[in-house]
Coordinates of C-alpha atoms and ligand atoms in Angstrom, one line a residue:
M19 CA -6.4 -45.0 25.5
V20 CA -7.2 -47.2 22.1
R21 CA -5.2 -47.8 19.4
S22 CA -3.1 -45.5 17.6
R23 CA -4.2 -44.0 14.4
P24 CA -2.0 -46.1 12.2
V25 CA -3.1 -44.5 9.0
A26 CA -2.1 -41.1 9.8
Y27 CA 1.1 -42.2 11.0
L28 CA 2.0 -44.4 8.0
A29 CA 0.9 -41.9 5.3
M30 CA 3.7 -39.8 6.7
D31 CA 7.2 -40.4 5.1
R32 CA 9.7 -40.9 7.6
R33 CA 11.3 -37.6 7.0
T34 CA 8.3 -35.6 7.4
F35 CA 7.7 -37.5 10.7
V36 CA 11.1 -36.5 11.9
K37 CA 10.8 -33.0 11.0
K38 CA 7.3 -32.5 12.8
S39 CA 8.6 -34.1 15.7
F40 CA 11.7 -31.8 15.6
V41 CA 9.5 -28.9 15.3
T42 CA 7.8 -30.0 18.5
A43 CA 11.1 -30.2 20.1
A44 CA 12.7 -27.3 19.0
G45 CA 10.2 -25.0 20.6
A46 CA 7.9 -22.4 19.8
V47 CA 9.4 -20.4 16.9
L48 CA 10.0 -23.2 14.9
A49 CA 6.8 -24.7 15.6
N50 CA 5.1 -21.6 14.5
R51 CA 6.5 -22.4 11.1
G52 CA 5.7 -25.9 11.3
F53 CA 2.2 -25.1 11.7
A54 CA 2.2 -22.9 8.3
A55 CA -1.4 -21.6 8.1
K56 CA -2.6 -23.6 5.3
S57 CA -6.6 -24.3 5.6
L58 CA -9.7 -22.4 6.2
L59 CA -9.6 -23.6 9.6
S60 CA -6.3 -22.4 10.7
Q61 CA -6.9 -19.1 9.2
E62 CA -10.3 -18.7 11.4
N63 CA -8.6 -20.5 14.7
G64 CA -5.0 -19.3 14.6
S65 CA -1.9 -21.6 14.7
G66 CA -2.5 -24.4 17.0
A67 CA 1.2 -23.5 18.3
V68 CA 2.3 -21.1 21.0
A69 CA 4.6 -18.3 20.8
P70 CA 7.5 -18.3 23.2
S71 CA 6.2 -14.8 24.8
E72 CA 3.0 -16.6 26.1
I73 CA 5.2 -19.0 27.6
D74 CA 6.8 -17.0 29.6
A75 CA 3.9 -15.0 30.5
A76 CA 2.2 -18.1 31.7
R77 CA 0.9 -17.5 35.5
F78 CA -0.8 -19.9 37.5
P79 CA -2.8 -19.1 40.8
S80 CA -1.1 -20.0 44.1
G81 CA -2.2 -23.1 45.4
F82 CA -2.7 -24.7 41.7
L83 CA -2.9 -28.3 42.1
W84 CA -0.1 -29.6 40.2
G85 CA -0.9 -33.7 39.4
L86 CA 0.0 -37.0 37.8
A87 CA -2.9 -39.6 37.2
S88 CA -3.3 -43.1 36.5
A89 CA -6.0 -46.1 36.2
S90 CA -6.2 -48.9 38.1
Y91 CA -6.0 -51.6 35.1
Q92 CA -3.4 -49.8 33.5
V93 CA -1.0 -49.8 36.5
E94 CA -1.9 -52.4 39.3
G95 CA -1.3 -55.7 37.9
A96 CA -2.2 -58.4 40.5
W97 CA -4.8 -59.0 38.7
D98 CA -6.2 -62.0 40.6
A99 CA -4.6 -61.1 44.3
D100 CA -6.1 -61.1 47.4
G101 CA -9.5 -62.0 46.2
K102 CA -10.0 -59.9 43.3
G103 CA -12.6 -60.8 40.6
E104 CA -12.1 -60.7 37.0
S105 CA -12.8 -57.6 35.1
I106 CA -13.7 -57.2 31.5
W107 CA -10.4 -55.9 31.0
D108 CA -9.0 -59.0 32.2
R109 CA -11.2 -61.2 30.2
F110 CA -10.6 -59.1 27.0
S111 CA -6.6 -59.0 27.2
H112 CA -6.7 -62.9 27.9
T113 CA -8.6 -63.4 24.6
V114 CA -6.3 -64.1 21.7
G115 CA -6.2 -61.2 19.1
K116 CA -7.7 -58.4 21.2
I117 CA -4.5 -56.4 22.3
K118 CA -1.4 -55.6 20.4
G119 CA 1.5 -57.9 21.3
A120 CA -0.8 -60.1 23.3
A121 CA -0.1 -57.9 26.1
T122 CA -2.3 -58.3 29.3
G123 CA -2.4 -56.1 32.7
D124 CA -1.6 -59.1 34.5
V125 CA 1.8 -57.5 35.8
S126 CA 1.7 -54.0 34.4
C127 CA 3.7 -51.9 36.6
D128 CA 2.7 -53.7 39.7
Q129 CA 2.1 -50.8 41.4
Y130 CA -0.6 -53.0 43.8
H131 CA 2.6 -54.0 45.2
R132 CA 4.9 -50.9 44.6
Y133 CA 2.6 -48.4 45.3
K134 CA 5.1 -47.0 47.8
E135 CA 7.6 -46.6 45.2
D136 CA 5.6 -44.5 43.0
I137 CA 4.3 -42.3 45.8
A138 CA 8.1 -41.4 46.6
I139 CA 8.2 -40.6 42.9
L140 CA 5.2 -38.2 43.2
K141 CA 6.8 -36.7 46.3
R142 CA 9.9 -36.2 44.7
L143 CA 8.4 -34.4 41.9
N144 CA 6.4 -32.1 44.4
Q145 CA 3.1 -32.8 43.1
K146 CA -0.1 -31.7 45.0
S147 CA -2.5 -34.0 43.3
Y148 CA -2.9 -37.7 42.6
R149 CA -5.4 -39.3 40.3
F150 CA -5.8 -42.8 40.7
S151 CA -8.9 -45.2 40.2
T152 CA -10.5 -48.1 41.7
S153 CA -10.9 -51.6 41.0
W154 CA -14.6 -52.5 41.3
A155 CA -13.7 -55.9 41.2
R156 CA -11.2 -55.9 44.1
I157 CA -13.5 -54.5 46.2
Q158 CA -16.8 -56.3 45.2
P159 CA -15.3 -59.6 43.1
T160 CA -18.2 -60.1 41.0
G161 CA -19.9 -56.7 41.0
T162 CA -22.4 -56.9 44.0
G163 CA -22.4 -58.3 47.4
P164 CA -20.1 -58.2 50.4
L165 CA -17.1 -56.2 50.1
N166 CA -13.6 -57.7 49.8
Q167 CA -11.8 -56.5 52.8
K168 CA -8.4 -56.9 51.4
G169 CA -9.4 -54.9 48.2
I170 CA -10.5 -51.9 50.4
D171 CA -7.2 -52.2 52.4
H172 CA -5.3 -51.9 49.6
Y173 CA -6.6 -48.3 48.5
S174 CA -6.8 -47.4 52.3
R175 CA -3.2 -47.8 52.8
L176 CA -2.3 -46.3 49.5
T177 CA -4.5 -43.3 50.2
D178 CA -2.6 -43.1 53.7
A179 CA 0.7 -43.1 51.8
V180 CA -0.7 -40.4 49.5
L181 CA -1.9 -38.1 52.5
E182 CA 1.6 -38.9 54.0
A183 CA 3.4 -37.5 51.2
G184 CA 1.4 -33.9 51.5
I185 CA -0.7 -35.1 48.3
R186 CA -4.2 -34.6 47.8
P187 CA -5.8 -38.1 46.7
F188 CA -8.3 -37.7 43.9
C189 CA -10.1 -40.8 43.5
T190 CA -11.6 -41.7 39.9
I191 CA -14.4 -44.6 41.0
Y192 CA -14.5 -45.9 37.6
H193 CA -11.9 -46.0 35.1
W194 CA -12.9 -49.1 32.7
D195 CA -12.5 -52.3 34.5
L196 CA -16.5 -53.5 35.2
P197 CA -16.3 -56.6 37.2
Q198 CA -16.9 -59.6 34.4
G199 CA -20.0 -60.7 37.1
L200 CA -21.4 -57.7 35.9
E201 CA -21.1 -57.8 32.1
D202 CA -22.3 -61.4 32.4
R203 CA -25.6 -59.7 33.6
G204 CA -25.8 -57.6 30.5
G205 CA -23.3 -55.0 31.4
W206 CA -24.1 -51.3 31.1
P207 CA -26.9 -51.6 29.0
N208 CA -28.7 -53.3 31.6
R209 CA -30.1 -50.5 33.9
D210 CA -29.9 -52.4 37.1
L211 CA -26.0 -51.5 37.0
A212 CA -26.9 -47.9 38.3
A213 CA -28.0 -49.0 41.4
Y214 CA -25.2 -51.8 42.2
Y215 CA -22.6 -48.9 40.8
A216 CA -24.1 -46.3 43.6
D217 CA -23.7 -49.2 45.9
F218 CA -19.9 -49.5 45.0
A219 CA -19.5 -45.7 45.4
G220 CA -21.1 -45.9 48.5
I221 CA -18.8 -48.6 50.0
L222 CA -15.8 -46.3 48.7
A223 CA -17.4 -43.3 50.5
K224 CA -17.8 -45.0 53.8
N225 CA -14.5 -46.7 53.9
L226 CA -12.2 -43.9 52.4
G227 CA -14.7 -41.0 52.4
D228 CA -13.1 -39.4 56.0
R229 CA -9.8 -39.1 53.9
I230 CA -10.9 -38.9 50.0
T231 CA -12.8 -35.4 49.3
T232 CA -12.4 -35.4 45.8
W233 CA -14.5 -38.2 43.7
A234 CA -14.9 -38.4 40.1
P235 CA -17.8 -41.3 38.9
F236 CA -16.4 -42.0 35.7
N237 CA -13.0 -41.8 33.3
M238 CA -14.2 -40.7 29.9
P239 CA -17.7 -42.3 29.6
W240 CA -18.3 -41.5 25.9
T241 CA -15.4 -43.7 25.5
F242 CA -16.2 -46.8 27.1
T243 CA -19.9 -47.0 26.5
Y244 CA -19.2 -46.0 22.6
Y245 CA -15.9 -48.2 22.2
G246 CA -17.3 -51.2 24.4
Y247 CA -20.8 -51.7 23.1
G248 CA -21.1 -49.1 19.9
I249 CA -18.4 -50.3 18.0
G250 CA -16.9 -52.8 19.9
V251 CA -12.8 -52.1 20.1
F252 CA -13.0 -52.1 23.8
P253 CA -14.4 -55.0 26.1
P254 CA -17.0 -56.4 25.9
G255 CA -16.6 -56.0 22.5
K256 CA -20.2 -55.2 21.1
A257 CA -20.8 -53.0 18.0
N258 CA -24.6 -52.1 18.5
F259 CA -25.7 -48.5 18.6
D260 CA -29.1 -49.0 20.4
L261 CA -26.9 -51.0 23.0
F262 CA -24.5 -47.9 23.4
L263 CA -27.3 -45.5 23.6
K264 CA -28.6 -47.8 26.5
A265 CA -25.1 -48.3 28.1
A266 CA -24.6 -44.5 28.1
H267 CA -28.3 -43.7 29.5
T268 CA -27.3 -46.2 32.7
V269 CA -24.0 -44.1 33.1
N270 CA -26.0 -41.1 32.9
L271 CA -28.3 -42.7 35.9
A272 CA -25.4 -44.4 37.7
Q273 CA -23.4 -40.9 37.9
G274 CA -26.4 -39.2 39.7
E275 CA -27.2 -42.3 42.1
A276 CA -23.7 -42.4 42.7
F277 CA -23.4 -38.7 43.7
R278 CA -26.2 -39.1 45.9
A279 CA -24.8 -41.9 47.8
I280 CA -21.3 -40.4 47.9
K281 CA -22.8 -37.4 49.7
A282 CA -25.1 -39.2 51.9
T283 CA -22.2 -41.2 53.4
S284 CA -19.4 -38.4 53.3
S285 CA -20.5 -34.9 54.3
K286 CA -16.7 -34.0 53.1
A287 CA -17.4 -35.1 49.8
T288 CA -17.0 -32.9 46.8
V289 CA -18.1 -34.8 43.5
G290 CA -16.8 -33.8 40.0
S291 CA -15.9 -35.6 36.6
A292 CA -13.1 -37.3 34.4
Y293 CA -14.9 -36.7 31.1
G294 CA -12.8 -36.7 27.6
M295 CA -13.3 -33.7 25.6
A296 CA -12.0 -32.4 22.4
P297 CA -12.9 -29.1 20.8
A298 CA -14.6 -29.6 17.7
Y299 CA -13.9 -27.3 14.7
P300 CA -16.6 -27.3 12.0
K301 CA -14.6 -28.4 8.4
T302 CA -16.1 -25.2 6.7
N303 CA -18.1 -22.5 7.2
S304 CA -21.5 -24.0 6.3
E305 CA -24.5 -23.9 8.3
A306 CA -24.5 -28.0 7.9
D307 CA -21.1 -28.4 9.2
R308 CA -21.2 -25.8 12.2
A309 CA -24.5 -27.7 13.3
A310 CA -22.8 -31.0 12.9
A311 CA -19.7 -29.5 14.7
A312 CA -22.5 -28.5 17.7
R313 CA -23.9 -32.1 17.7
Y314 CA -20.4 -33.6 18.2
H315 CA -19.8 -31.6 21.1
A316 CA -23.0 -32.5 22.5
M317 CA -22.6 -35.9 21.9
N318 CA -18.6 -36.4 22.6
N319 CA -17.9 -33.8 25.5
V320 CA -21.1 -32.9 27.5
Y321 CA -23.4 -35.8 27.0
F322 CA -22.6 -36.7 30.6
L323 CA -22.1 -33.0 31.8
N324 CA -25.5 -31.6 30.6
T325 CA -27.5 -34.5 32.1
A326 CA -25.8 -33.6 35.6
M327 CA -26.3 -30.1 35.5
Y328 CA -29.4 -29.5 34.0
G329 CA -31.2 -33.2 33.7
E330 CA -31.6 -33.5 30.0
Y331 CA -29.5 -34.4 27.1
P332 CA -27.6 -32.0 25.0
K333 CA -28.8 -31.7 21.3
A334 CA -26.6 -34.5 20.3
F335 CA -29.0 -35.7 17.6
V336 CA -30.3 -34.8 14.2
G337 CA -34.0 -35.2 15.6
E338 CA -35.4 -35.9 19.1
P339 CA -33.2 -37.9 21.3
P340 CA -34.0 -41.4 20.6
Y341 CA -35.4 -42.1 24.3
K342 CA -37.0 -45.4 23.5
A343 CA -33.6 -47.0 22.3
M344 CA -31.9 -45.7 25.4
G345 CA -34.6 -47.1 27.5
F346 CA -35.4 -43.7 29.1
K347 CA -38.3 -43.6 31.7
P348 CA -40.3 -40.9 32.9
G349 CA -38.2 -39.5 36.0
D350 CA -35.1 -40.3 34.9
E351 CA -34.2 -36.7 34.3
K352 CA -34.5 -36.2 38.1
I353 CA -32.5 -39.1 38.7
M354 CA -29.6 -37.7 36.6
K355 CA -29.7 -34.3 37.7
V356 CA -27.1 -33.6 40.1
P357 CA -24.9 -30.3 40.2
L358 CA -21.5 -31.3 40.1
D359 CA -19.3 -29.6 42.4
W360 CA -16.4 -29.0 40.0
L361 CA -15.8 -30.1 36.4
G362 CA -12.9 -32.3 35.4
F363 CA -11.9 -33.2 32.0
H364 CA -9.0 -34.4 29.9
Y365 CA -7.6 -32.6 26.5
Y366 CA -5.1 -34.6 24.0
T367 CA -6.1 -33.2 20.6
R368 CA -9.1 -31.9 18.4
R369 CA -11.4 -32.9 15.9
I370 CA -12.8 -31.6 12.5
V371 CA -16.2 -32.3 12.1
S372 CA -18.4 -32.4 8.8
E373 CA -22.2 -33.2 8.0
A374 CA -22.5 -36.7 6.9
R375 CA -25.8 -38.4 5.9
G376 CA -25.9 -41.9 6.3
G377 CA -24.1 -44.5 8.5
S378 CA -24.5 -47.6 10.0
R379 CA -26.4 -48.1 13.0
S380 CA -23.5 -50.2 14.7
G381 CA -21.0 -47.4 14.0
T382 CA -18.7 -46.9 11.3
T383 CA -15.8 -49.3 10.9
G384 CA -12.3 -48.6 9.9
H385 CA -9.7 -47.0 12.2
F386 CA -10.9 -46.2 15.4
G387 CA -7.9 -45.1 17.4
T388 CA -6.7 -43.1 20.3
E389 CA -8.9 -40.0 20.7
T390 CA -10.2 -40.7 17.1
E391 CA -13.4 -41.9 16.1
G392 CA -13.9 -43.6 12.7
D393 CA -12.6 -42.3 9.4
G394 CA -15.0 -44.2 7.1
G395 CA -14.7 -42.2 4.0
S396 CA -17.6 -39.7 3.6
S397 CA -20.4 -41.8 5.3
S398 CA -21.2 -40.7 9.0
R399 CA -20.6 -42.2 12.1
D400 CA -24.1 -43.2 12.8
P401 CA -27.7 -42.5 11.3
L402 CA -28.8 -40.4 14.6
T403 CA -25.9 -37.7 14.6
Q404 CA -25.0 -37.4 11.4
I405 CA -21.4 -36.3 11.8
H406 CA -18.1 -37.3 10.1
V407 CA -15.2 -36.9 12.3
E408 CA -11.5 -36.6 11.5
M409 CA -8.5 -36.1 13.3
P410 CA -6.3 -33.1 11.2
T411 CA -2.6 -33.5 10.6
E412 CA -1.9 -30.1 10.2
G413 CA 0.2 -30.0 13.6
P414 CA 2.8 -32.5 14.4
L415 CA 1.9 -36.0 15.7
T416 CA 2.7 -37.8 18.7
E417 CA 4.0 -41.3 18.3
A418 CA 0.5 -42.2 19.2
G419 CA -0.5 -40.4 15.7
L420 CA -2.3 -37.5 17.7
E421 CA -2.1 -34.1 16.1
I422 CA -0.5 -31.6 18.7
W423 CA -2.6 -28.6 18.9
P424 CA -2.2 -26.6 22.1
R425 CA -4.2 -24.0 21.2
G426 CA -7.3 -26.5 21.6
M427 CA -6.7 -26.3 25.3
Y428 CA -7.8 -22.8 25.6
D429 CA -10.4 -22.9 23.3
L430 CA -11.9 -26.1 25.2
V431 CA -11.5 -24.6 28.5
T432 CA -12.9 -21.4 27.8
R433 CA -16.0 -22.8 26.1
I434 CA -17.1 -25.2 28.8
S435 CA -16.2 -22.2 31.3
R436 CA -18.7 -20.0 29.3
E437 CA -21.5 -22.6 29.1
Y438 CA -21.5 -24.1 32.3
N439 CA -21.6 -20.9 34.2
H440 CA -17.8 -20.6 35.4
P441 CA -17.5 -23.6 37.4
V442 CA -14.4 -24.5 39.0
I443 CA -12.2 -26.6 36.5
E444 CA -9.5 -29.4 37.0
I445 CA -7.8 -30.7 33.9
S446 CA -7.9 -34.6 34.5
E447 CA -5.5 -35.6 31.8
N448 CA -3.3 -34.2 29.3
G449 CA -0.2 -35.8 27.9
C450 CA 1.5 -37.4 24.6
C451 CA 2.9 -40.6 23.6
Y452 CA 6.8 -40.8 22.9
L453 CA 8.8 -43.8 22.9
D454 CA 12.1 -42.3 24.4
A455 CA 13.9 -44.6 26.5
P456 CA 17.3 -44.4 28.7
D457 CA 20.5 -43.5 27.0
E458 CA 23.9 -44.4 28.1
T459 CA 23.9 -42.4 31.0
G460 CA 20.9 -43.6 32.2
H461 CA 18.6 -40.3 31.5
V462 CA 15.5 -40.3 29.4
P463 CA 15.7 -37.0 27.5
D464 CA 12.4 -36.5 26.4
T465 CA 12.1 -33.1 25.3
R466 CA 9.6 -33.4 22.9
R467 CA 7.4 -34.6 26.1
I468 CA 8.4 -31.4 27.7
A469 CA 7.7 -29.3 24.5
F470 CA 4.2 -30.9 24.3
H471 CA 3.6 -30.0 28.1
R472 CA 4.9 -26.5 28.0
Q473 CA 2.7 -25.4 25.3
H474 CA -0.5 -27.1 26.7
L475 CA 0.2 -25.4 30.1
A476 CA 0.8 -21.8 28.3
E477 CA -2.7 -22.2 26.6
L478 CA -4.4 -23.2 29.9
A479 CA -2.4 -20.3 31.8
R480 CA -3.9 -17.9 28.9
A481 CA -7.2 -19.4 29.7
I482 CA -7.2 -18.6 33.3
A483 CA -6.0 -15.0 32.6
D484 CA -9.1 -14.7 30.6
G485 CA -11.1 -15.9 33.5
A486 CA -11.4 -19.6 33.7
K487 CA -11.5 -21.3 37.4
V488 CA -9.1 -23.7 36.9
R489 CA -7.4 -25.4 39.9
A490 CA -5.5 -28.1 38.8
Y491 CA -3.8 -29.8 35.9
H492 CA -2.8 -33.8 35.7
A493 CA -0.4 -34.8 33.5
W494 CA -1.1 -38.3 31.9
T495 CA 0.8 -40.5 33.4
L496 CA 2.9 -41.0 36.5
V497 CA 4.6 -44.1 35.2
D498 CA 4.4 -45.9 31.7
N499 CA 1.7 -48.6 31.6
F500 CA -0.6 -50.8 29.8
E501 CA -2.1 -48.7 27.1
W502 CA -5.5 -50.8 26.7
A503 CA -5.7 -52.3 23.3
D504 CA -2.3 -51.1 22.5
G505 CA -0.8 -52.8 25.4
Y506 CA 2.9 -51.5 26.2
S507 CA 3.5 -50.2 22.4
Q508 CA 2.7 -46.7 23.7
R509 CA 4.6 -45.0 26.4
Y510 CA 2.9 -41.7 28.2
G511 CA 4.8 -41.8 31.3
L512 CA 6.8 -38.8 33.0
T513 CA 8.7 -42.0 34.5
Y514 CA 10.2 -44.8 32.1
V515 CA 9.4 -48.3 33.2
D516 CA 11.5 -51.1 32.2
F517 CA 8.8 -54.0 32.3
R518 CA 11.3 -56.8 32.2
D519 CA 12.3 -55.9 35.8
Q520 CA 10.0 -53.1 37.0
K521 CA 12.7 -50.2 37.1
R522 CA 11.5 -46.8 37.3
T523 CA 13.7 -44.1 35.8
I524 CA 12.3 -40.5 36.0
K525 CA 12.3 -39.1 32.6
D526 CA 13.6 -35.3 32.0
S527 CA 10.0 -34.4 31.3
G528 CA 9.1 -35.9 35.0
L529 CA 12.4 -33.7 36.5
W530 CA 11.1 -30.7 34.6
Y531 CA 7.3 -31.0 35.6
G532 CA 8.7 -31.3 39.3
R533 CA 10.4 -28.0 39.0
V534 CA 7.1 -26.3 37.3
A535 CA 5.2 -27.8 40.3
A536 CA 8.0 -26.4 42.8
S537 CA 7.8 -23.0 41.1
N538 CA 4.4 -22.4 39.6
S539 CA 6.4 -21.4 36.5
L540 CA 6.8 -23.0 32.9
D541 CA 10.7 -21.8 32.7
A542 CA 11.6 -24.4 35.2
Ligands
LIG30 C1 -7.1 -41.2 28.1 C2 -7.6 -42.3 28.9 C3 -6.1 -43.1 29.7 C4 -5.2 -43.2 28.8 C5 -4.8 -42.1 28.1 C6 -3.8 -42.2 27.1 O1 -8.3 -40.8 27.2 O2 -8.2 -41.8 30.0 O3 -6.7 -44.2 30.5 O4 -5.1 -44.3 28.1 O5 -5.9 -41.6 27.4

């Protein structure tokens, strides 16, 4: 997603890093030792690792949807082909100094032209669901107005090819690549975007709704609104907490309007979500830290879910929600309220949260990385939520610097299940960054990635056994791709891409995942 967390990564000496990585690869027995309980947290929550017996016992319902996920800007390339307009990620990546290695998504893995090859990989890996997103600027080059037929034709061909492969198409309508034309009109803080977005969603439903029935309006809405407008590490690069509040409110309205536009156009449509979530554990047992962790959950995990299900903001703030700063108008509660048909969310890693006072209205500065937010000493992220957020390093770290904590999958899924009355759940993303490349025999032996997915899937199976109605799991990601502000320095793919010649090599993790999908079992 965003940048890795260099501080945590560099803070470990290389020997510790290798040891920790080995622990993950070597499996759960060793991993259990690696996760030696050392803090109050681990005593309270148990180790993050998974026992081998649990991996053996893991069962998935028949018909479980094994899937892979991707996002338009990260894979498509063809940034100005066939009438596509400029998106904010095009503008951002073309601006010097914004992306690691001066990388851009101009070509990326060229999936716009090579989608058949990528769908053949999905088929070979026995996948049942492909989660992809649409580029708004391909379809409406400046965000409003008539549709660009060539853009819609592309997604129509892609959808047909996915269906021909016997795979369910799961369309995420918006995965961060806003048309620049709409940013020029104020971007998400401008509430007019809710209506423009609903028009776009309606166009998609009208043209693809005869074949696509699984829709998620937004990928990780908290992330793109906070990173884009609250702290400025994503486009459009603005850092103002009030802009974040406004942007997030427009997105909540847009989610509601789009839900209705899709349903009005396509009777077969089901509308869910693709939220980013991280289970938050209080740093200490104090009431203050527990309350701070609850605010984190409300702000980061369910800020867009609670509004959809109940038409109201969850208790994310120390005081009343800042309705004025959000631009909230009477009646907005009705616009936002749309009972989602199913809930989709991602899990990557967990957070430790404590109460903190102070904080600046433009968010803390410091290191904001993939799945982490600000680490600015003891000050809080902002004065309204008064939380201090850390990503712990008790478990091993991936090569993006994220802590591996499989137990978090269980905790998150069972919590959402409890809190939202046992909805149908889809894991829309889960994955890890490792840089393994083809060896001399042409194989990519990424055993750490296999260990990662096995452990997380075992925890998911445990949540299912305990009653959670999970019907799908999407590994992030089909092919190595443009990893946002990290450019090509991170690889999450189950397929390796040589960006010099676009050659795809299915990694050992991909082959393993293909067997899992065929057998519904983790010993594959
Ligand atoms: C998720 C994003 C996805 C990718 C992964 C690593 O948060 O949705 O696009 O960047 O992180």
